[in-house]
Amino acid sequence: MSLSTHLSPTPFGRVVTAMITPFDSGGTINFSIAGRLARHLIEHGSDGLLVCGTTGESPTLSWDEQLELLKTVREAVGSNTKILAGTGSNSTAEAVKATREAALAGADGALVVVPYYNKPPQDGLEAHFRAIAEAASTLPLMIYNIPGRTGCNIEAETVARLMDCPNIVSFKAASGTTEEVTSLRLACGSRLAIYSGDDGLTLPMLSVGAVGVVSVASHVAGPQIRAMIEAYFEGKAAVALAQHEQLIPLFKGLFATTNPIPVKAALELNGWPVGAPRPPLSSLPEAMRITLSKTMSALSQT
């Protein structure tokens, strides 16, 4: 039985790649490589791209750099590809400004992370996201919940109260549990499009109502991830499960240490000169690089 008609919309497609930010040997953004990589990703399984998220090393990018990177990717892939910009901050005023600027620069949506470090209570979180939604009322927003990095969790009931903002349309669930998807669906209904924020949980999250994934692994396995998701929605559960099991070693390898250290190494192994991460992140240790290379080779032979 086909599951292609899903209860929730897919505002940004099924596979959204959270793009790395390429640097040259001096640590300056390599905009030429960024444009080439963006086109490659769209040609290899991605429906949309997220620029300047965690995988894009947004904590070490200036706002000016982020805006220029967004414009570069927008120009590279044209108007038919959905581009989200990471515009979150632990300052509401800063997030409002960044989201407005992203809209003017041609973004199709904004990923807005739960504020980090200052750990606001739920009423503060509601006010934060409401201010952003109202300031950029025509730009679709994806709330991003990743308590393991932010130290703060937005509750499903808080998200439900925000559903009266028409442009809050999606949610990146990265708490590490499928229960988050169920809680959100029960609280918010089917209008909220929930995306897995964890490659390894994509298939389980689809089974409880997620619509797709904001992926890191799609940098190197986009077609396989797309095939897994399509098999699931076509009702081919056994096929999707087999593909999930084939991909799990890669998913684990790409998160063997802090993201995006491994995925940048994976791209280098595939011939992409994306450079090392900016400090305080470091390059992948050689032993882990060798293991990752073997994992990638094994996947390519399946």
Coordinates of C-alpha atoms in Angstrom, one line a residue:
M1 CA 0.0 0.0 0.0
S2 CA 1.4 3.4 -1.0
L3 CA 1.9 6.1 1.7
S4 CA 2.7 8.8 -0.9
T5 CA -0.3 10.9 0.3
H6 CA 0.9 11.9 3.7
L7 CA -1.1 13.7 6.4
S8 CA 1.5 16.5 6.7
P9 CA 2.8 18.8 4.0
T10 CA 6.4 18.8 2.8
P11 CA 7.3 22.5 2.6
F12 CA 11.0 21.9 1.9
G13 CA 10.8 18.4 0.3
R14 CA 11.9 15.1 1.8
V15 CA 15.7 15.5 1.9
V16 CA 17.2 18.8 3.0
T17 CA 20.9 18.8 3.2
A18 CA 22.4 20.8 6.0
M19 CA 25.4 22.1 4.0
I20 CA 28.9 22.4 5.3
T21 CA 30.7 25.6 4.7
P22 CA 33.9 25.2 2.7
F23 CA 37.0 27.1 3.6
D24 CA 40.3 27.6 1.9
S25 CA 43.7 26.9 3.6
G26 CA 43.6 30.2 5.3
G27 CA 40.1 29.7 6.8
T28 CA 38.3 32.0 4.5
I29 CA 35.0 30.9 3.0
N30 CA 35.5 29.3 -0.4
F31 CA 32.4 30.6 -2.2
S32 CA 33.3 29.0 -5.5
I33 CA 33.3 25.5 -3.9
A34 CA 30.1 26.3 -2.0
G35 CA 28.3 27.0 -5.2
R36 CA 29.6 23.9 -6.9
L37 CA 28.8 21.7 -3.9
A38 CA 25.3 23.2 -3.7
R39 CA 24.6 22.2 -7.3
H40 CA 26.1 18.7 -6.8
L41 CA 23.9 18.1 -3.8
I42 CA 20.7 19.0 -5.7
E43 CA 21.8 16.7 -8.5
H44 CA 22.4 13.9 -6.0
G45 CA 19.2 13.4 -4.0
S46 CA 18.6 16.7 -2.2
D47 CA 15.3 18.6 -2.5
G48 CA 16.5 21.6 -0.6
L49 CA 19.5 23.0 1.2
L50 CA 20.1 24.5 4.6
V51 CA 22.9 27.0 4.7
C52 CA 24.6 28.4 7.9
G53 CA 23.2 25.7 10.3
T54 CA 25.3 23.9 12.8
T55 CA 26.8 21.7 10.1
G56 CA 27.7 24.9 8.3
E57 CA 29.6 26.1 11.4
S58 CA 27.4 29.0 11.9
P59 CA 28.8 29.7 15.4
T60 CA 32.1 30.8 13.7
L61 CA 30.6 32.7 10.8
S62 CA 29.9 36.4 11.0
W63 CA 26.4 37.5 10.0
D64 CA 27.9 39.2 6.9
E65 CA 29.6 35.9 5.9
Q66 CA 26.3 34.1 6.4
L67 CA 24.4 36.5 4.2
E68 CA 27.0 36.3 1.4
L69 CA 26.9 32.5 1.6
L70 CA 23.2 32.4 1.3
K71 CA 23.3 34.7 -1.8
T72 CA 26.0 32.5 -3.3
V73 CA 24.0 29.3 -2.9
R74 CA 20.8 30.9 -4.1
E75 CA 22.5 32.0 -7.3
A76 CA 24.2 28.6 -7.8
V77 CA 21.0 26.5 -7.6
G78 CA 18.5 28.9 -9.1
S79 CA 14.9 29.6 -8.0
N80 CA 13.5 26.1 -8.2
T81 CA 15.4 24.7 -5.2
K82 CA 14.3 25.4 -1.7
I83 CA 16.9 27.2 0.4
L84 CA 16.7 27.6 4.2
A85 CA 18.9 30.0 6.1
G86 CA 20.0 29.3 9.6
T87 CA 19.0 32.5 11.4
G88 CA 18.8 31.5 15.0
S89 CA 20.4 33.2 18.0
N90 CA 20.2 33.3 21.7
S91 CA 19.3 37.0 21.3
T92 CA 15.8 37.6 20.1
A93 CA 16.7 40.9 18.5
E94 CA 19.6 39.3 16.6
A95 CA 17.5 36.4 15.3
V96 CA 14.7 38.9 14.2
K97 CA 17.3 40.9 12.2
A98 CA 18.9 37.9 10.7
T99 CA 15.6 36.4 9.6
R100 CA 14.5 39.6 8.0
E101 CA 17.7 39.8 6.1
A102 CA 17.5 36.2 5.0
A103 CA 14.1 36.9 3.5
L104 CA 15.3 39.9 1.6
A105 CA 18.3 37.8 0.3
G106 CA 16.1 35.2 -1.3
A107 CA 15.7 32.5 1.3
D108 CA 12.7 30.2 1.0
G109 CA 12.6 29.6 4.7
A110 CA 14.6 30.0 7.9
L111 CA 15.8 27.4 10.4
V112 CA 15.5 29.0 13.8
V113 CA 17.2 27.2 16.6
V114 CA 16.0 27.2 20.2
P115 CA 18.1 29.8 22.1
Y116 CA 21.2 28.3 23.5
Y117 CA 23.1 28.9 26.8
N118 CA 20.8 31.3 28.4
K119 CA 18.1 28.6 28.8
P120 CA 14.8 30.7 28.7
P121 CA 11.6 29.2 30.2
Q122 CA 8.8 28.2 28.0
D123 CA 7.0 31.6 28.0
G124 CA 10.3 33.1 26.9
L125 CA 10.7 30.6 24.1
E126 CA 7.2 31.3 22.9
A127 CA 7.8 35.1 22.9
H128 CA 11.1 34.5 21.1
F129 CA 9.7 32.5 18.2
R130 CA 6.5 34.7 18.0
A131 CA 8.7 37.8 17.6
I132 CA 10.6 36.2 14.8
A133 CA 7.5 34.9 13.0
E134 CA 5.8 38.3 13.2
A135 CA 8.9 40.2 12.0
A136 CA 9.2 38.0 8.9
S137 CA 5.6 37.1 8.4
T138 CA 5.9 35.9 4.8
L139 CA 8.9 33.6 5.3
P140 CA 8.2 30.0 6.3
L141 CA 10.0 29.0 9.5
M142 CA 11.3 25.7 10.8
I143 CA 11.8 25.6 14.6
Y144 CA 14.9 23.6 15.5
N145 CA 15.0 21.7 18.8
I146 CA 18.4 20.2 19.7
P147 CA 18.6 20.2 23.5
G148 CA 21.9 18.3 23.5
R149 CA 23.6 21.4 22.1
T150 CA 21.4 24.2 23.4
G151 CA 20.8 23.0 26.9
C152 CA 17.1 24.0 26.4
N153 CA 14.1 22.0 25.2
I154 CA 11.0 23.5 23.7
E155 CA 7.9 21.6 24.7
A156 CA 5.2 20.4 22.3
E157 CA 2.6 22.5 24.2
T158 CA 4.7 25.6 23.6
V159 CA 4.9 24.8 19.9
A160 CA 1.1 24.3 19.8
R161 CA 0.6 27.8 21.1
L162 CA 2.8 29.1 18.3
M163 CA 0.7 27.4 15.6
D164 CA -1.4 30.6 15.3
C165 CA 1.6 32.1 13.5
P166 CA 0.9 31.0 9.9
N167 CA 4.5 31.0 8.8
I168 CA 5.6 28.5 11.5
V169 CA 5.2 25.5 9.2
S170 CA 7.9 23.0 10.2
F171 CA 10.0 21.6 13.0
K172 CA 13.4 19.9 13.0
A173 CA 13.3 17.3 15.7
A174 CA 16.8 16.5 17.1
S175 CA 16.1 15.5 20.7
G176 CA 17.1 11.9 19.9
T177 CA 13.7 10.3 20.4
T178 CA 10.7 9.4 18.3
E179 CA 8.4 10.4 21.1
E180 CA 9.1 14.0 20.2
V181 CA 7.4 13.5 16.8
T182 CA 4.4 11.9 18.4
S183 CA 4.1 14.6 21.1
L184 CA 4.3 17.3 18.4
R185 CA 1.7 15.7 16.2
L186 CA -0.7 15.2 19.1
A187 CA -0.3 18.8 20.2
C188 CA -0.1 20.6 16.8
G189 CA -2.0 18.4 14.4
S190 CA -0.9 17.6 10.8
R191 CA -0.2 21.1 9.6
L192 CA 3.3 21.1 11.3
A193 CA 5.7 19.3 9.0
I194 CA 8.2 17.5 11.2
Y195 CA 11.7 16.6 9.9
S196 CA 14.1 14.2 11.5
G197 CA 17.2 16.0 12.7
D198 CA 19.1 12.8 13.1
D199 CA 20.1 10.7 10.1
G200 CA 20.0 7.5 12.0
L201 CA 16.4 8.1 13.2
T202 CA 14.9 9.1 9.9
L203 CA 13.2 5.8 9.2
P204 CA 11.8 5.4 12.7
M205 CA 10.6 9.0 12.7
L206 CA 8.9 8.6 9.3
S207 CA 6.9 5.7 10.9
V208 CA 5.4 8.0 13.5
G209 CA 4.7 11.0 11.2
A210 CA 7.8 12.8 10.2
V211 CA 7.9 13.9 6.5
G212 CA 11.6 13.8 5.8
V213 CA 15.1 14.6 7.1
V214 CA 17.5 17.5 7.5
S215 CA 20.5 15.5 6.7
V216 CA 24.2 15.5 7.1
A217 CA 24.9 12.2 5.5
S218 CA 23.3 13.3 2.2
H219 CA 26.5 15.0 1.4
V220 CA 27.9 11.6 0.5
A221 CA 24.8 9.3 0.3
G222 CA 22.0 11.5 -1.0
P223 CA 20.6 9.1 -3.5
Q224 CA 20.6 6.2 -1.0
I225 CA 18.8 8.3 1.6
R226 CA 16.3 9.5 -1.0
A227 CA 15.7 5.9 -2.1
M228 CA 15.0 4.8 1.5
I229 CA 12.5 7.6 2.1
E230 CA 10.8 6.9 -1.2
A231 CA 10.6 3.2 -0.5
Y232 CA 8.9 3.9 2.8
F233 CA 6.3 6.2 1.3
E234 CA 5.6 3.7 -1.5
G235 CA 4.7 1.1 1.2
K236 CA 7.9 -0.9 0.7
A237 CA 8.7 -1.3 4.3
A238 CA 11.2 -4.2 3.9
V239 CA 13.1 -2.3 1.2
A240 CA 13.3 0.8 3.3
L241 CA 14.5 -1.2 6.3
A242 CA 17.2 -2.9 4.3
Q243 CA 18.4 0.5 3.1
H244 CA 18.3 1.9 6.6
E245 CA 20.5 -1.0 7.8
Q246 CA 23.0 -0.5 5.0
L247 CA 23.3 3.2 5.9
I248 CA 23.6 2.9 9.6
P249 CA 27.4 2.4 9.6
L250 CA 27.8 5.6 7.6
F251 CA 25.5 7.5 10.0
K252 CA 27.5 6.3 13.0
G253 CA 30.8 7.2 11.3
L254 CA 29.7 10.7 10.5
F255 CA 28.9 11.3 14.1
A256 CA 31.8 9.5 15.7
T257 CA 33.0 12.9 16.8
T258 CA 31.6 16.4 16.7
N259 CA 29.7 17.3 13.5
P260 CA 30.8 18.6 11.0
I261 CA 34.3 17.3 11.5
P262 CA 33.6 13.8 10.0
V263 CA 31.4 14.9 7.1
K264 CA 34.1 17.5 6.0
A265 CA 36.6 14.6 6.0
A266 CA 34.2 12.5 4.0
L267 CA 33.8 15.1 1.4
E268 CA 37.6 15.5 1.2
L269 CA 37.8 11.7 0.7
N270 CA 35.4 12.1 -2.2
G271 CA 37.6 14.8 -3.8
W272 CA 35.9 17.9 -2.5
P273 CA 38.5 20.5 -1.2
V274 CA 36.3 21.8 1.5
G275 CA 39.0 22.5 4.0
A276 CA 39.3 22.0 7.8
P277 CA 36.7 23.3 10.2
R278 CA 37.3 26.6 11.8
P279 CA 38.7 26.6 15.4
P280 CA 37.7 25.6 18.0
L281 CA 36.8 22.6 15.9
S282 CA 39.7 20.5 14.6
S283 CA 40.3 18.1 11.8
L284 CA 39.4 14.4 12.0
P285 CA 42.1 12.2 13.5
E286 CA 43.9 10.0 11.0
A287 CA 42.7 6.7 12.6
M288 CA 39.1 7.9 12.4
R289 CA 39.6 9.1 8.9
I290 CA 40.8 5.6 7.8
T291 CA 37.8 4.0 9.5
L292 CA 35.4 6.4 7.8
S293 CA 37.1 5.7 4.4
K294 CA 36.5 2.0 4.8
T295 CA 32.9 2.6 5.8
M296 CA 32.3 4.7 2.7
S297 CA 34.0 2.2 0.5
A298 CA 31.8 -0.6 1.9
L299 CA 28.6 1.4 1.3
S300 CA 29.6 2.1 -2.3
Q301 CA 29.9 -1.6 -3.0
T302 CA 26.4 -2.5 -1.7

